[in-house]
CSV table of C-alpha atoms and ligand atoms in Angstrom, one decimal:
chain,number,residue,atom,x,y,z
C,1,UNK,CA,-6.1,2.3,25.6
C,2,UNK,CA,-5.6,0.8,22.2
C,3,UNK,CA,-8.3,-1.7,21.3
C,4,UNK,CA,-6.9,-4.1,18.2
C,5,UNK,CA,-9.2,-4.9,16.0
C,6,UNK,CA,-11.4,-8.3,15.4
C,7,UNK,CA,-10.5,-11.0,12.8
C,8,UNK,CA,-12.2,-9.7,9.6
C,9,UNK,CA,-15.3,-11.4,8.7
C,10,UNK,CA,-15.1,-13.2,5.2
C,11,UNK,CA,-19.1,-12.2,3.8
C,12,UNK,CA,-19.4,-12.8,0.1
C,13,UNK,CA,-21.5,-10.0,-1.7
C,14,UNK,CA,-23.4,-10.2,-5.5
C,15,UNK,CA,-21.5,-7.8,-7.8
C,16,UNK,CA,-25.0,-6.8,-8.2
C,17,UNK,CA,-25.2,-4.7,-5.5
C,18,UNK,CA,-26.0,-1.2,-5.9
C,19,UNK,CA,-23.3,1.0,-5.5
C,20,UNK,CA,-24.2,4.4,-3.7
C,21,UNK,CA,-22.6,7.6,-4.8
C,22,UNK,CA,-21.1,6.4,-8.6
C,23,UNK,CA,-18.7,9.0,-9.3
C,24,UNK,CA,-19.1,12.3,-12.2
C,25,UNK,CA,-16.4,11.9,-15.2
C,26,UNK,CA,-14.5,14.8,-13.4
C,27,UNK,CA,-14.2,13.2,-10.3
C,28,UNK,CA,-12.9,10.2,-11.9
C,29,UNK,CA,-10.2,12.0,-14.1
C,30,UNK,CA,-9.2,13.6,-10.8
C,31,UNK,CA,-9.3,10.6,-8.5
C,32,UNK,CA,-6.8,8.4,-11.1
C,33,UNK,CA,-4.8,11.9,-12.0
C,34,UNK,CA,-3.6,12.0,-8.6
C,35,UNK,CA,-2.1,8.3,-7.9
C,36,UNK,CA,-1.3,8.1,-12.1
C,37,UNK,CA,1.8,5.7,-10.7
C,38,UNK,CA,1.2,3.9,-7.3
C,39,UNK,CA,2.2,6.2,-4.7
C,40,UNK,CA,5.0,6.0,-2.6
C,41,UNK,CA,6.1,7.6,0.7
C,42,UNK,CA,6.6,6.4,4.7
C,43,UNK,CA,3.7,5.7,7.0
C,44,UNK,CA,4.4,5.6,10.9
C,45,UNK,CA,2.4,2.5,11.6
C,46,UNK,CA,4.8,-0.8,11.3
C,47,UNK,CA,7.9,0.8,13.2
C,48,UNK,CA,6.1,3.3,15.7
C,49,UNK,CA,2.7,2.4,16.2
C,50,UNK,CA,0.2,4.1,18.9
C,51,UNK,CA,3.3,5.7,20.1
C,52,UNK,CA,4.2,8.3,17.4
C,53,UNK,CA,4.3,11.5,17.6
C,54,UNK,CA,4.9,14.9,15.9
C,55,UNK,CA,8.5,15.0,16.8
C,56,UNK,CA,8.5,11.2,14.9
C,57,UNK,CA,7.2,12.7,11.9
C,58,UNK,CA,9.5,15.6,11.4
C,59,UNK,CA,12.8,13.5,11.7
C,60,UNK,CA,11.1,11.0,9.6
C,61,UNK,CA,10.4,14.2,7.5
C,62,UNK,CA,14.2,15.1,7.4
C,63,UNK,CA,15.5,11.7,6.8
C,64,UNK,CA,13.6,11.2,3.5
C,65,UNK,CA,15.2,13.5,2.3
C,66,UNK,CA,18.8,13.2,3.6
C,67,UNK,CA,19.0,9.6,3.0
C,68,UNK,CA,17.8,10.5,-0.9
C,69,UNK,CA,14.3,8.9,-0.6
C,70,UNK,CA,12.3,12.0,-1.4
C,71,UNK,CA,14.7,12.2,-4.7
C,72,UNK,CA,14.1,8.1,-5.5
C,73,UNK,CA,10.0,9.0,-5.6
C,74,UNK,CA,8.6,8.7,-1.9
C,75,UNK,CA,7.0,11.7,-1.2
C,76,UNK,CA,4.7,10.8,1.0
C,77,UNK,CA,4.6,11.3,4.8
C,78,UNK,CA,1.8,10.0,6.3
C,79,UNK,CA,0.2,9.4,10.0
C,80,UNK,CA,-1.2,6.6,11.1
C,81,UNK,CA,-3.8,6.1,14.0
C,82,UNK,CA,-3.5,7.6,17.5
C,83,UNK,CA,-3.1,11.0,15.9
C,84,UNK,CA,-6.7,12.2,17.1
C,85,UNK,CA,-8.1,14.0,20.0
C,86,UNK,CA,-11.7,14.7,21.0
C,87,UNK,CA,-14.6,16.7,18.9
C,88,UNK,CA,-15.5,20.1,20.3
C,89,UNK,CA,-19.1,21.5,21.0
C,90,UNK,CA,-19.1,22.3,16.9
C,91,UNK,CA,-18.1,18.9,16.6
C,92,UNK,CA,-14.7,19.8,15.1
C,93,UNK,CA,-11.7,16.8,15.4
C,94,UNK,CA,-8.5,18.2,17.2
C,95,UNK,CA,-5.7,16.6,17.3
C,96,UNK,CA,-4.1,14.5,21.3
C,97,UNK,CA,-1.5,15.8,22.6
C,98,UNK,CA,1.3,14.1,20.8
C,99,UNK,CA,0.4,16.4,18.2
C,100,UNK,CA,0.0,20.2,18.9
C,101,UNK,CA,-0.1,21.6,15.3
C,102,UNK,CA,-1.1,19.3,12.8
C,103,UNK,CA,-1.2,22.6,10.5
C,104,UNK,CA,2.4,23.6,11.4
C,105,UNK,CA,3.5,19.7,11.0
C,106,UNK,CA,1.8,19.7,7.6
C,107,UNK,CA,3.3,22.9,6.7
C,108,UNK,CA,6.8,21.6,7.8
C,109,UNK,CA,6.1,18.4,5.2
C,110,UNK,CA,5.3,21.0,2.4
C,111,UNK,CA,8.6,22.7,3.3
C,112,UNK,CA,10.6,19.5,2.7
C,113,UNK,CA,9.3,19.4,-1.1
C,114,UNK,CA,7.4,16.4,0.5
C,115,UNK,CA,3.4,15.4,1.2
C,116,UNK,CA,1.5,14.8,4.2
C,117,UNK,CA,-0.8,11.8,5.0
C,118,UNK,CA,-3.5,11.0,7.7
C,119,UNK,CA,-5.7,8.5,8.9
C,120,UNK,CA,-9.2,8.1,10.4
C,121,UNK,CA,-12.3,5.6,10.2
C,122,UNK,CA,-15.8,5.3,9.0
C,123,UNK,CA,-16.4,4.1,12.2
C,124,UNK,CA,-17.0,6.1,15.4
C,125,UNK,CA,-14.0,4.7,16.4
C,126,UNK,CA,-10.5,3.6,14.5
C,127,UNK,CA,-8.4,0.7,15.1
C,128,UNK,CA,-6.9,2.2,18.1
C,129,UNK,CA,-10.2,2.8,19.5
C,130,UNK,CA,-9.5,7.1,18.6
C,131,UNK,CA,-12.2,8.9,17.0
C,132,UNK,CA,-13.6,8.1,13.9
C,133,UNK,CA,-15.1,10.3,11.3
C,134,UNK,CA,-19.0,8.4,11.5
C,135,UNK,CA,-21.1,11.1,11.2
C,136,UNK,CA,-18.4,13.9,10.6
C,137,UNK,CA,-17.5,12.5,7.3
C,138,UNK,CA,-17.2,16.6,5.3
C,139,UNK,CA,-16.4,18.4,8.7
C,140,UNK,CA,-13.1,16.0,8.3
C,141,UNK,CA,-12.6,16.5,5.0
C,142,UNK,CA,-13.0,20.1,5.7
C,143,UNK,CA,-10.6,20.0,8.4
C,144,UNK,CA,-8.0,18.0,6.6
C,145,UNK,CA,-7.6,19.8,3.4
C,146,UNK,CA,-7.5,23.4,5.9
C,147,UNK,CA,-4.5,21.5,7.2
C,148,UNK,CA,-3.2,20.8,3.9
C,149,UNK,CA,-3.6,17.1,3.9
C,150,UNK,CA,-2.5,15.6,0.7
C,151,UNK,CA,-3.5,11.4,1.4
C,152,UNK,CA,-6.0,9.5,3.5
C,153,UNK,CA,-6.3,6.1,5.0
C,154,UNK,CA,-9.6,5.4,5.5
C,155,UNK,CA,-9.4,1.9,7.9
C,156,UNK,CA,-12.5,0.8,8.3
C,157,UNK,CA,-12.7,-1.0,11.7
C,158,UNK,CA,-14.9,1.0,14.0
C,159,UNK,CA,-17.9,1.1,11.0
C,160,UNK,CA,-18.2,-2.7,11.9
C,161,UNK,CA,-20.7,-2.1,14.6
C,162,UNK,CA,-22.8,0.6,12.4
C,163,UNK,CA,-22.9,-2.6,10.2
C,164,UNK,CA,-24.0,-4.6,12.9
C,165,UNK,CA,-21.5,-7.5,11.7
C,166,UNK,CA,-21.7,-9.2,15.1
C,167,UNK,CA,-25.5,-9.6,15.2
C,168,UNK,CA,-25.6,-13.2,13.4
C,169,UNK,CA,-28.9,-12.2,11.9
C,170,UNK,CA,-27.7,-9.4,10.1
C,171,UNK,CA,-27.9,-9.9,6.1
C,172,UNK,CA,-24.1,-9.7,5.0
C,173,UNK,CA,-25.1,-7.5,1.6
C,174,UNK,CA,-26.9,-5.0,3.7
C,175,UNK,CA,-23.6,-5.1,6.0
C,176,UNK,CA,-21.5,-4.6,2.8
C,177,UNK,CA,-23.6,-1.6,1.4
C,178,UNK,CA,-23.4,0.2,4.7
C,179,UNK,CA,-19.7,0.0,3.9
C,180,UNK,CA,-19.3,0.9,0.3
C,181,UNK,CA,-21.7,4.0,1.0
C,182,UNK,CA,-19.3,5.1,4.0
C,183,UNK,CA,-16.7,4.7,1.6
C,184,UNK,CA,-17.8,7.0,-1.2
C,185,UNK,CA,-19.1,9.4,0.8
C,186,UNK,CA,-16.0,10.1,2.0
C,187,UNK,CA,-14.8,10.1,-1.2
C,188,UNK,CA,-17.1,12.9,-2.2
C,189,UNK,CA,-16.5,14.9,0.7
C,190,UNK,CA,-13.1,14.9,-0.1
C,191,UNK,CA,-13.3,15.9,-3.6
C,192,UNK,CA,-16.0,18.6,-2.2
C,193,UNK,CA,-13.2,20.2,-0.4
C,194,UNK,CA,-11.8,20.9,-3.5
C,195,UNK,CA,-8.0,19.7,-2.6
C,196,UNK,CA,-6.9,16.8,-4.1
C,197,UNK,CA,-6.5,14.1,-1.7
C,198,UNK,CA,-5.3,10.6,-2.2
C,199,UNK,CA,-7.9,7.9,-0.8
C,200,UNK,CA,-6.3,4.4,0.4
C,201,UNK,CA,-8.8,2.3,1.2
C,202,UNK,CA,-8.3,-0.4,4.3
C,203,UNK,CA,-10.8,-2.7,5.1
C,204,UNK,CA,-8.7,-6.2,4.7
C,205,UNK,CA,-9.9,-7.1,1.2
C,206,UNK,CA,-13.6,-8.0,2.5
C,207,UNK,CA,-16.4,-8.4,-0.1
C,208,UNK,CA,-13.3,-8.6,-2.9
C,209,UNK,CA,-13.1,-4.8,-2.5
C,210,UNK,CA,-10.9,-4.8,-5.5
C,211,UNK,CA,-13.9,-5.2,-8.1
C,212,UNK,CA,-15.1,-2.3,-6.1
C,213,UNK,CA,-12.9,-0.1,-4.4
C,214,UNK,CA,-12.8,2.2,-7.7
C,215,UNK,CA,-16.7,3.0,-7.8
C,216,UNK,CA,-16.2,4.3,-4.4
C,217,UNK,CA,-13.3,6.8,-5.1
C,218,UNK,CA,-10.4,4.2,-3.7
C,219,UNK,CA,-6.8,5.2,-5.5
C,220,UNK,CA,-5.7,2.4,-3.8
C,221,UNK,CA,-7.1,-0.7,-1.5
C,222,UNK,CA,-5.5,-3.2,1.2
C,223,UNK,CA,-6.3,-6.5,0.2
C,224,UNK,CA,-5.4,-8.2,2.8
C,225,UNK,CA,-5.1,-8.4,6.3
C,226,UNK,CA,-2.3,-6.4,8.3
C,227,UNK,CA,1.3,-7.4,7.5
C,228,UNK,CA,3.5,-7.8,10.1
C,229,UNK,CA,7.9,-8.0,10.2
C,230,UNK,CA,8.2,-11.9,9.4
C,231,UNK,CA,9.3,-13.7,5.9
C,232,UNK,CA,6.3,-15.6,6.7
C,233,UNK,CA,3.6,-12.7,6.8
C,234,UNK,CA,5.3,-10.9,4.1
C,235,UNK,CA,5.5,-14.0,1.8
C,236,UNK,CA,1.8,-15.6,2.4
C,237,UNK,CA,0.4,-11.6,1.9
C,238,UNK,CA,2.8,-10.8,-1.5
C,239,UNK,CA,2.6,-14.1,-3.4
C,240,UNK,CA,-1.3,-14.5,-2.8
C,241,UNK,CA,-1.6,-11.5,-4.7
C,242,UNK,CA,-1.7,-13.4,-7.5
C,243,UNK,CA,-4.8,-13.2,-9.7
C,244,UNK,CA,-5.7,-9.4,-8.8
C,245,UNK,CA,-3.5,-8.2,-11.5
C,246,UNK,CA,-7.1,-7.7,-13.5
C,247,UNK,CA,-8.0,-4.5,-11.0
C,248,UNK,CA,-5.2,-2.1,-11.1
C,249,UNK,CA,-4.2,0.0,-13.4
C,250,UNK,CA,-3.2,3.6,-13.5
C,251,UNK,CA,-5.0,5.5,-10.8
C,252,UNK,CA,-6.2,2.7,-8.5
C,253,UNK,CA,-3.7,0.0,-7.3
C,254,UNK,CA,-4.0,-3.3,-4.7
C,255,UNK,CA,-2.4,-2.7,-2.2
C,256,UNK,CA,-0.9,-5.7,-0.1
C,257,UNK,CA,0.1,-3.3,2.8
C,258,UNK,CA,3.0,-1.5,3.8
C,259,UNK,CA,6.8,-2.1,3.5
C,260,UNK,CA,8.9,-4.0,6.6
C,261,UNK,CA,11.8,-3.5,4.5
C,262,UNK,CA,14.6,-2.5,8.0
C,263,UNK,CA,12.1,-3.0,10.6
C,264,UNK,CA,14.7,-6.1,11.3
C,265,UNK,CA,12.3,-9.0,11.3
C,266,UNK,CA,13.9,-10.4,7.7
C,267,UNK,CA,17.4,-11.2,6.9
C,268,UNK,CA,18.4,-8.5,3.6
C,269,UNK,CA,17.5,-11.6,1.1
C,270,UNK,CA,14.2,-11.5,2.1
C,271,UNK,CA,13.8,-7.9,2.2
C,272,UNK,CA,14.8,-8.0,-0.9
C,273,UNK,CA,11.8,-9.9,-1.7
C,274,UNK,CA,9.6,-8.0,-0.2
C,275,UNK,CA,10.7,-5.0,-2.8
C,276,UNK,CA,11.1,-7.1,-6.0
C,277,UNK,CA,7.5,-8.6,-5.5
C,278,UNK,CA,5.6,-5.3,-4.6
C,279,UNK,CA,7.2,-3.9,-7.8
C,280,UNK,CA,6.5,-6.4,-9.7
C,281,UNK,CA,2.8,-6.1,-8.2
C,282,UNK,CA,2.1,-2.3,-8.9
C,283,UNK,CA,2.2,-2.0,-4.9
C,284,UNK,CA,2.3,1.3,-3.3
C,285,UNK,CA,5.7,1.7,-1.6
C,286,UNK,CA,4.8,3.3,2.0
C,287,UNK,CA,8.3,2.3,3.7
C,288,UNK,CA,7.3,1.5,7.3
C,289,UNK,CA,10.6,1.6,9.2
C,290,UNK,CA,12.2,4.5,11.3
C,291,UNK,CA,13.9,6.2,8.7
C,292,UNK,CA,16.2,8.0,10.8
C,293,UNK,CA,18.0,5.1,11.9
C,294,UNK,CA,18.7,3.3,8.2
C,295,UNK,CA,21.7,1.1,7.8
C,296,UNK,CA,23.3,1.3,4.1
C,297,UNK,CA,21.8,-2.5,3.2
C,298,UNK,CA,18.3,-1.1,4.2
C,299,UNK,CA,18.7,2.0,1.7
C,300,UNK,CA,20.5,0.5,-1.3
C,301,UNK,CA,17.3,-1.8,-0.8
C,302,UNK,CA,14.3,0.5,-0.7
C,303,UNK,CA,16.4,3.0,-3.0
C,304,UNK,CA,17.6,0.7,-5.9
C,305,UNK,CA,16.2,2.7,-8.7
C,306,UNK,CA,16.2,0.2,-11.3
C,307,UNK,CA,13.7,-1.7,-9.1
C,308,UNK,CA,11.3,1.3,-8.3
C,309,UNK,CA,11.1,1.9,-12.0
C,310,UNK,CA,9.3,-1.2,-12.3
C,311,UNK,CA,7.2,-0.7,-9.6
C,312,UNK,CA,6.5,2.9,-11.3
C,313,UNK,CA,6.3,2.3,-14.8
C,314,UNK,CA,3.9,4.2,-16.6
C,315,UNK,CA,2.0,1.2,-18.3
C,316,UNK,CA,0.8,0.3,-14.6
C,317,UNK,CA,0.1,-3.7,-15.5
C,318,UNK,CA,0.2,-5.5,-12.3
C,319,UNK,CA,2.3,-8.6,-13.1
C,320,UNK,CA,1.3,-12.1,-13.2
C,321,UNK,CA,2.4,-15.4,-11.7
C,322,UNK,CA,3.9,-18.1,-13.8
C,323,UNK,CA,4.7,-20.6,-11.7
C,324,UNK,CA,5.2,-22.2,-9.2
C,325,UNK,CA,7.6,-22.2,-8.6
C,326,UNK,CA,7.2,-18.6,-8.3
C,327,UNK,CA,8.3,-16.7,-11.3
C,328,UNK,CA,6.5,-13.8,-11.8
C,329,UNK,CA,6.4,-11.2,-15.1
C,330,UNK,CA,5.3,-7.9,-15.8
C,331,UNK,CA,5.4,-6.2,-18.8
C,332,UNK,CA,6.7,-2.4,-19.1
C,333,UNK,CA,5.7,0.5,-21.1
C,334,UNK,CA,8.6,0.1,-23.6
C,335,UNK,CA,7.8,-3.4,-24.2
C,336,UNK,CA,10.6,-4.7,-21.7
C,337,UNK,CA,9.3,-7.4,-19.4
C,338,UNK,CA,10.4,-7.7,-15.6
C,339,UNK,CA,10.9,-11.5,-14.6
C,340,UNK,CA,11.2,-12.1,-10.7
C,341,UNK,CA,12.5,-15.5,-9.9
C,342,UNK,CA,11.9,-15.7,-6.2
C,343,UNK,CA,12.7,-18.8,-3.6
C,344,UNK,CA,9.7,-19.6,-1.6
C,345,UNK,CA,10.8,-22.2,1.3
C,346,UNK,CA,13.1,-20.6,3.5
C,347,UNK,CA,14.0,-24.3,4.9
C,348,UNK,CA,14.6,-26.0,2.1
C,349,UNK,CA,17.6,-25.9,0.1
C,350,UNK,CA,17.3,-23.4,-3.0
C,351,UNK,CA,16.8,-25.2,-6.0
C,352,UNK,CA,17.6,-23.8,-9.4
C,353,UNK,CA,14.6,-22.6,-11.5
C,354,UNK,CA,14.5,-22.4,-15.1
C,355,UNK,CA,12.6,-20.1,-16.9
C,356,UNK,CA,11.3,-20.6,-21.0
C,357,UNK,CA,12.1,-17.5,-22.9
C,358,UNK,CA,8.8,-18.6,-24.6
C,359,UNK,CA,6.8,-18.7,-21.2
C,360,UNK,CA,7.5,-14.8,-21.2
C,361,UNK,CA,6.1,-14.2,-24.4
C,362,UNK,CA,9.8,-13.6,-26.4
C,363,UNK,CA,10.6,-15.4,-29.3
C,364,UNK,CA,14.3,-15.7,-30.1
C,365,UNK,CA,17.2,-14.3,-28.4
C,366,UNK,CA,17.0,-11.2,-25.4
C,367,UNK,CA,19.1,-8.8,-24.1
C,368,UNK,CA,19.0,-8.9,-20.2
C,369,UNK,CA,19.9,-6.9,-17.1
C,370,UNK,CA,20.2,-7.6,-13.0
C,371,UNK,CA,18.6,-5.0,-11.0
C,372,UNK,CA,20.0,-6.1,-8.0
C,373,UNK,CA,23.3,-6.4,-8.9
C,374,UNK,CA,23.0,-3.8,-11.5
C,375,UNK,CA,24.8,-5.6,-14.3
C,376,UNK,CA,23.8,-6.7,-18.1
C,377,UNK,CA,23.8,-10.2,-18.8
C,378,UNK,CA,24.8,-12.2,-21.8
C,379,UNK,CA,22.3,-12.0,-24.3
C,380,UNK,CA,19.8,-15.3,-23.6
C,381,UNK,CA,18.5,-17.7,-25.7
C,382,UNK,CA,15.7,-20.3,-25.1
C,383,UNK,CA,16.1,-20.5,-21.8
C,384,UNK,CA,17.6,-18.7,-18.6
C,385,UNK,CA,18.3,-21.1,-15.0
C,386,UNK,CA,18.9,-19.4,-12.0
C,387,UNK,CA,19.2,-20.5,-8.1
C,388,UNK,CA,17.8,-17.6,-5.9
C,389,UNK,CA,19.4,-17.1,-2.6
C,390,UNK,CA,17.4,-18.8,0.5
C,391,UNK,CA,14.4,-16.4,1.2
C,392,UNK,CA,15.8,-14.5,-2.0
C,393,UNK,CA,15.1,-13.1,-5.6
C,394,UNK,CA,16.5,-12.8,-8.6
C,395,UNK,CA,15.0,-10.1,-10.7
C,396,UNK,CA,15.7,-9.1,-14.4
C,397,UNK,CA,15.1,-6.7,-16.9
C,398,UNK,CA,14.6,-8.6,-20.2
C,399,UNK,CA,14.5,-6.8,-23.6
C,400,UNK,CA,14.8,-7.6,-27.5
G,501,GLA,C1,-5.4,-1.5,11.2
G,501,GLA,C2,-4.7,-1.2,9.9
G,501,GLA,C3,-3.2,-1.0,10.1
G,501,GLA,C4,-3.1,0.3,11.0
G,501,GLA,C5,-3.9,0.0,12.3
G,501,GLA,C6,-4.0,1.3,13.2
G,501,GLA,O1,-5.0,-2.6,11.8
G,501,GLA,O2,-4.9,-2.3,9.0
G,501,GLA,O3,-2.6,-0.7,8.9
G,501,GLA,O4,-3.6,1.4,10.4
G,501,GLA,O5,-5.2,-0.4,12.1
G,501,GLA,O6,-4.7,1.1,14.3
């Protein structure tokens, strides 16, 4: 039976809190080392859900790198929920049987030049209501890295009874140190095993988990509730990001949840959207569709190179807001900035926007590129208007 979760409690937490298990200088270089650019790779959750299974995995496997993902930078396969089985008498975690060998399916990853993701709770249980790691914490980590896992999502729901969030009386910063202590120690089993293993934090954003998710070993953090195949879900999580860009930087990202990009909720405008502003947010890129079954519109979108740059340049400066209306900037590692001009009402009529060279920090005139229609511009001066499709984006490369 698959038990979705509650709505997240909102509990606001002192930064003074005292973190449990601060992390040695080692740990740290290892722990930003191994997400240096925000990862990028396919997660099973938004197209198959509680029904995936190994057989999923392995085309999904196949078709990153036939369709030419693998070879655009997603490397990543990784599990989601409904994976896990029950605990032996040694209180070992096997796998249900939708997934006889996680071994063999990990080894199969490997042999795609690719890397293989999984998922489990602090909680007793997971989202799904599957077992959790409470309790188990290095016997998972143990048992993950002998399986050659290369990424974990750590999701926090079951932990919320350990925290005893539903008893009114319970003091919220107690709650929220029972959670950033799950958190590390995962973390320090993990780098205990020895492999290096990519930790995505998901609790939702509670207790503004990006001033904290670092300290606890996170490489990257959800920061918002789940998204879900709408213009209207994708748009309220991806421009609300706006203010976060202080927390990531190389190493650890925000992560405003997976890509819906040809789960065929959003028309290809908006899709485009989805990719321009989670590049121009640092996002990871976790495609969430069945990628087996991609139509050329959904590839030239979640494979246009000149876009994925952006979202992996080296620099790793989460861009910034300007509007609204909603232009947003970033600035790149050469010195080149990346100016999305997005429009925001899908009823309304698109309006053009017009953007001050000045706004963006450039003085005189700039050389420009489309990366969507892969084009340079006339040089700019002053100024540069622009009427984004319905839903759409415009997004530029601009350069002196
Ligand atoms: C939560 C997470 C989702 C997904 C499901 C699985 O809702 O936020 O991303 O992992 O759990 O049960």
């Amino acid at each position: 039976m698959i038990h979705r979760r509650l709505a997240s409690p909102r509990i606001l937490v002192p930064s003074a809190i005292v973190l449990a298990g601060l992390l040695s200088a080692g740990a740290k270089a290892q722990t930003t080392q191994l997400a240096a650019t925000p990862p990028m790779g396919w997660n099973s959750w938004n197209h198959f859900a509680e029904k995936v299974t190994d057989a999923d995995v392995r085309a999904a496997a196949d078709a990153m790198v036939a369709s030419g993902m693998r070879d655009a930078g997603y490397v990543y396969i990784n599990v989601d929920d409904t994976w896990e089985g029950e605990r032996d008498a040694q209180g070992n975690i096997h796998t249900n049987s939708k997934f006889p060998d996680m071994k063999g399916l990990a080894d199969y990853v490997h042999s795609k030049g690719l890397k293989f993701g999984i998922y489990s709770s602090p909680g007793p249980k997971t989202c799904a209501g599957f077992e959790g790691s409470y309790g188990h914490e290095e016997q998972d980590a143990n048992t993950y890295a002998a399986w050659g896992v290369d990424f974990l999502k750590y999701d926090l729901c079951g932990l919320r009874t350990i925290m005893d969030l539903y008893d009114p009386k319970q003091d919220p910063n107690k709650a929220s140190a029972i959670m950033r202590d799950a958190y590390a120690k995962m973390h320090r089993a993990l780098i205990k095993t020895g492999r290096p293993i990519v930790y995505s934090i998901c609790q939702y954003g509670v207790d503004s988990v990006w001033e904290w998710g670092e300290e606890v070993g996170g490489n990257l953090w959800r920061t918002t509730d789940d998204i879900s195949d709408s213009y209207r879900s994708m748009a309220l999580i991806g421009f609300s990001q706006a203010g976060l860009e202080r927390y990531a930087k190389p190493g650890h990202w925000n992560d405003p949840d997976m890509l819906e990009v040809g789960n065929g909720g959003m028309d290809a405008d908006q899709y485009r959207t989805q990719m321009s502003l989670w590049a121009m947010l640092a996002a990871p890129l976790l495609a969430g569709n069945d990628l087996s079954r991609m139509d050329e519109t959904t590839k030239g979108i979640l494979m246009n190179k000149e876009v994925i740059a952006v979202d992996q340049d080296k620099l790793g400066q989460q861009g910034s807001r300007l509007g609204p209306p909603q232009v947003w900037v970033r600035t790149l590692a050469d010195g080149a900035k990346a100016v999305a001009v997005f429009n925001f009402v899908t009823d309304d009529v698109p309006q053009p926007v017009t953007v001050r060279l000045k706004d963006l920090g450039f003085s005189g005139s700039v050389h420009a590129r489309d990366l969507w229609t892969h084009k340079d511009l006339e040089p700019m001066h002053d100024s540069y208007t622009v009427t984004p499709p319905k839903g759409g984006v415009v997004m530029l490369r601009l350069w002196k």
